[in-house]
Amino acid sequence: MCGRYTLATPLDELVEVFDVGHVAFDSWQPRFNVAPTQTLPVVIRGPDGLRRLGPMRWGLVPFWAKDPSIGNRMINARSETVAKKPAFREAFRRRRCVVPMDGFYEWRARAVEGSKKPLKVPFWIHRPDRRPFGVAGLWERWRGGRKGDADADGAKDVGDADAPLVTFTILTTAASPWMTPLHDRMPAILTDAEATAAWLDPEADAGRLADILKPAPGAFLEAWEVSRAVNRPAVDEADCVAAVGDGERFPTEPGADEPA
DNA sequence: CCAGACGTTGTT
DNA sequence: GTCTGG
DNA sequence: CCAGACGTTGTT
DNA sequence: GTCTGG
């Protein structure tokens, strides 16, 4: 769940929506098909309390890993168990982050008449107003066992060998009733500024954090079928999020808890 | 004790 | 079938 | 998440 | 690094 997303929102809008105080990367381009292992902007709370938007690679590499390829399998963490799992618990305590996106993809299998293999059909899930939102994440810094003394072994590594690899993972939670027809899990969406601030607060208490990681209400999202071209990670263009003409749609859920 | 894993998803 | 890479 | 690879030796 | 399994 949540293995592909979009981030096409302009940088200045991200800065405004996420109250970013420092932008720590240079190049920005709209992304319509973000895949694991790629590097994307993520929000953290810096030591000075200011929020930083910086580049991180998707797929968390724990600080103790010997081989960074473990990150290929650490693209999601279950909210229900993240505090206990060896790969995530330290990051959960000290390195929470917010992953900005303006939509994510889910696939459903569709049987095809006369064919043995069902099609994998992608859907783009997003806010009805298409504004960006944050998802709860964790991040890590990996130095590959290096002690920081590049001279010791003759510093034969190519490039910037001492730059740590910075990685992140996206938390998942149970699907809301609205989401269930599409999937049984969904990303842990931070539905307002207060939840976002609490998630980034190093002092946040466990009860509050658990509360934040509950499924977003159905009124928050809508979804529609998109082209199977999205299946290929190499296809990254605006048409990725265009509704298929005669495709399935999942309109947003009317607010069931609106005041009378 | 040492060795080996450390994760999630979906599908059958 | 299962793992790696994007 | 899906797509694509999945291997070694020796020779140019 | 830390836990689980043998």
mmCIF file of N, CA and C (backbone and C1' of nucleotides) in Angstrom, chain A residues 1 64 73 76 78 85 172 183-184, chain B residues 4-12:
data_model
loop_
_atom_site.group_PDB
_atom_site.id
_atom_site.type_symbol
_atom_site.label_atom_id
_atom_site.label_comp_id
_atom_site.label_asym_id
_atom_site.label_seq_id
_atom_site.Cartn_x
_atom_site.Cartn_y
_atom_site.Cartn_z
ATOM 1 N N MET A 1 0.831 -1.210 0.000
ATOM 2 C CA MET A 1 0.000 0.000 0.000
ATOM 3 C C MET A 1 0.851 1.239 0.000
ATOM 4 N N TRP A 64 21.736 0.919 11.367
ATOM 5 C CA TRP A 64 22.628 -0.214 11.621
ATOM 6 C C TRP A 64 22.813 -1.107 10.406
ATOM 7 N N ARG A 73 12.967 -2.518 0.576
ATOM 8 C CA ARG A 73 11.822 -3.224 1.148
ATOM 9 C C ARG A 73 11.207 -2.448 2.303
ATOM 10 N N ASN A 76 7.214 1.191 3.337
ATOM 11 C CA ASN A 76 6.065 1.462 4.210
ATOM 12 C C ASN A 76 6.335 0.890 5.596
ATOM 13 N N ARG A 78 3.915 -0.121 9.139
ATOM 14 C CA ARG A 78 2.556 -0.213 9.689
ATOM 15 C C ARG A 78 2.450 0.620 10.960
ATOM 16 N N LYS A 85 8.924 -2.281 16.015
ATOM 17 C CA LYS A 85 9.759 -2.971 15.034
ATOM 18 C C LYS A 85 11.197 -2.462 15.077
ATOM 19 N N THR A 172 1.496 3.475 7.041
ATOM 20 C CA THR A 172 0.166 3.066 6.575
ATOM 21 C C THR A 172 -0.727 2.796 7.775
ATOM 22 N N HIS A 183 -8.912 -0.638 -1.439
ATOM 23 C CA HIS A 183 -7.760 -1.256 -0.778
ATOM 24 C C HIS A 183 -8.038 -1.417 0.707
ATOM 25 N N ASP A 184 -7.320 -2.306 1.352
ATOM 26 C CA ASP A 184 -7.552 -2.497 2.792
ATOM 27 C C ASP A 184 -6.569 -1.733 3.675
ATOM 28 P P DG B 4 23.901 -17.761 9.545
ATOM 29 O "O5'" DG B 4 22.611 -16.845 9.750
ATOM 30 C "C5'" DG B 4 21.430 -17.474 10.261
ATOM 31 C "C4'" DG B 4 20.305 -16.477 10.255
ATOM 32 C "C3'" DG B 4 20.347 -15.491 9.087
ATOM 33 O "O3'" DG B 4 19.055 -15.409 8.559
ATOM 34 C "C1'" DG B 4 20.288 -14.312 11.122
ATOM 35 P P DA B 5 18.666 -14.400 7.407
ATOM 36 O "O5'" DA B 5 17.537 -13.527 8.112
ATOM 37 C "C5'" DA B 5 16.613 -14.181 8.981
ATOM 38 C "C4'" DA B 5 15.877 -13.142 9.798
ATOM 39 C "C3'" DA B 5 15.308 -11.972 8.988
ATOM 40 O "O3'" DA B 5 14.057 -11.637 9.558
ATOM 41 C "C1'" DA B 5 16.749 -11.136 10.626
ATOM 42 P P DC B 6 12.979 -10.781 8.777
ATOM 43 O "O5'" DC B 6 13.208 -9.300 9.336
ATOM 44 C "C5'" DC B 6 12.754 -8.996 10.661
ATOM 45 C "C4'" DC B 6 13.344 -7.667 11.052
ATOM 46 C "C3'" DC B 6 13.182 -6.538 10.018
ATOM 47 O "O3'" DC B 6 12.618 -5.388 10.623
ATOM 48 C "C1'" DC B 6 15.334 -6.585 10.882
ATOM 49 P P DG B 7 11.065 -5.361 11.163
ATOM 50 O "O5'" DG B 7 10.324 -5.086 9.794
ATOM 51 C "C5'" DG B 7 10.369 -3.797 9.204
ATOM 52 C "C4'" DG B 7 9.572 -3.804 7.928
ATOM 53 C "C3'" DG B 7 8.183 -4.429 8.078
ATOM 54 O "O3'" DG B 7 7.281 -3.408 8.458
ATOM 55 C "C1'" DG B 7 9.262 -5.142 6.071
ATOM 56 P P DT B 8 5.788 -3.697 8.798
ATOM 57 O "O5'" DT B 8 5.102 -3.713 7.362
ATOM 58 C "C5'" DT B 8 5.319 -2.620 6.487
ATOM 59 C "C4'" DT B 8 4.732 -2.925 5.130
ATOM 60 C "C3'" DT B 8 3.313 -3.486 5.170
ATOM 61 O "O3'" DT B 8 2.461 -2.519 4.589
ATOM 62 C "C1'" DT B 8 4.708 -4.701 3.640
ATOM 63 P P DT B 9 0.884 -2.780 4.583
ATOM 64 O "O5'" DT B 9 0.684 -3.486 3.179
ATOM 65 C "C5'" DT B 9 1.084 -2.797 1.982
ATOM 66 C "C4'" DT B 9 0.982 -3.726 0.791
ATOM 67 C "C3'" DT B 9 -0.301 -4.540 0.736
ATOM 68 O "O3'" DT B 9 -1.184 -3.933 -0.183
ATOM 69 C "C1'" DT B 9 1.622 -5.862 0.166
ATOM 70 P P DG B 10 -2.702 -4.583 -0.301
ATOM 71 O "O5'" DG B 10 -2.558 -5.758 -1.376
ATOM 72 C "C5'" DG B 10 -1.664 -5.620 -2.491
ATOM 73 C "C4'" DG B 10 -1.541 -6.957 -3.174
ATOM 74 C "C3'" DG B 10 -2.864 -7.688 -3.398
ATOM 75 O "O3'" DG B 10 -2.879 -8.283 -4.680
ATOM 76 C "C1'" DG B 10 -1.426 -9.044 -2.111
ATOM 77 P P DT B 11 -4.237 -8.858 -5.293
ATOM 78 O "O5'" DT B 11 -3.962 -10.430 -5.361
ATOM 79 C "C5'" DT B 11 -2.674 -10.879 -5.781
ATOM 80 C "C4'" DT B 11 -2.564 -12.357 -5.522
ATOM 81 C "C3'" DT B 11 -3.898 -13.130 -5.602
ATOM 82 O "O3'" DT B 11 -3.714 -14.279 -6.405
ATOM 83 C "C1'" DT B 11 -2.791 -13.585 -3.565
ATOM 84 P P DT B 12 -5.067 -15.118 -6.873
ATOM 85 O "O5'" DT B 12 -4.738 -16.574 -6.306
ATOM 86 C "C5'" DT B 12 -3.396 -17.050 -6.372
ATOM 87 C "C4'" DT B 12 -3.251 -18.213 -5.404
ATOM 88 C "C3'" DT B 12 -4.462 -19.138 -5.358
ATOM 89 O "O3'" DT B 12 -4.068 -20.465 -5.662
ATOM 90 C "C1'" DT B 12 -3.844 -18.463 -3.160
#
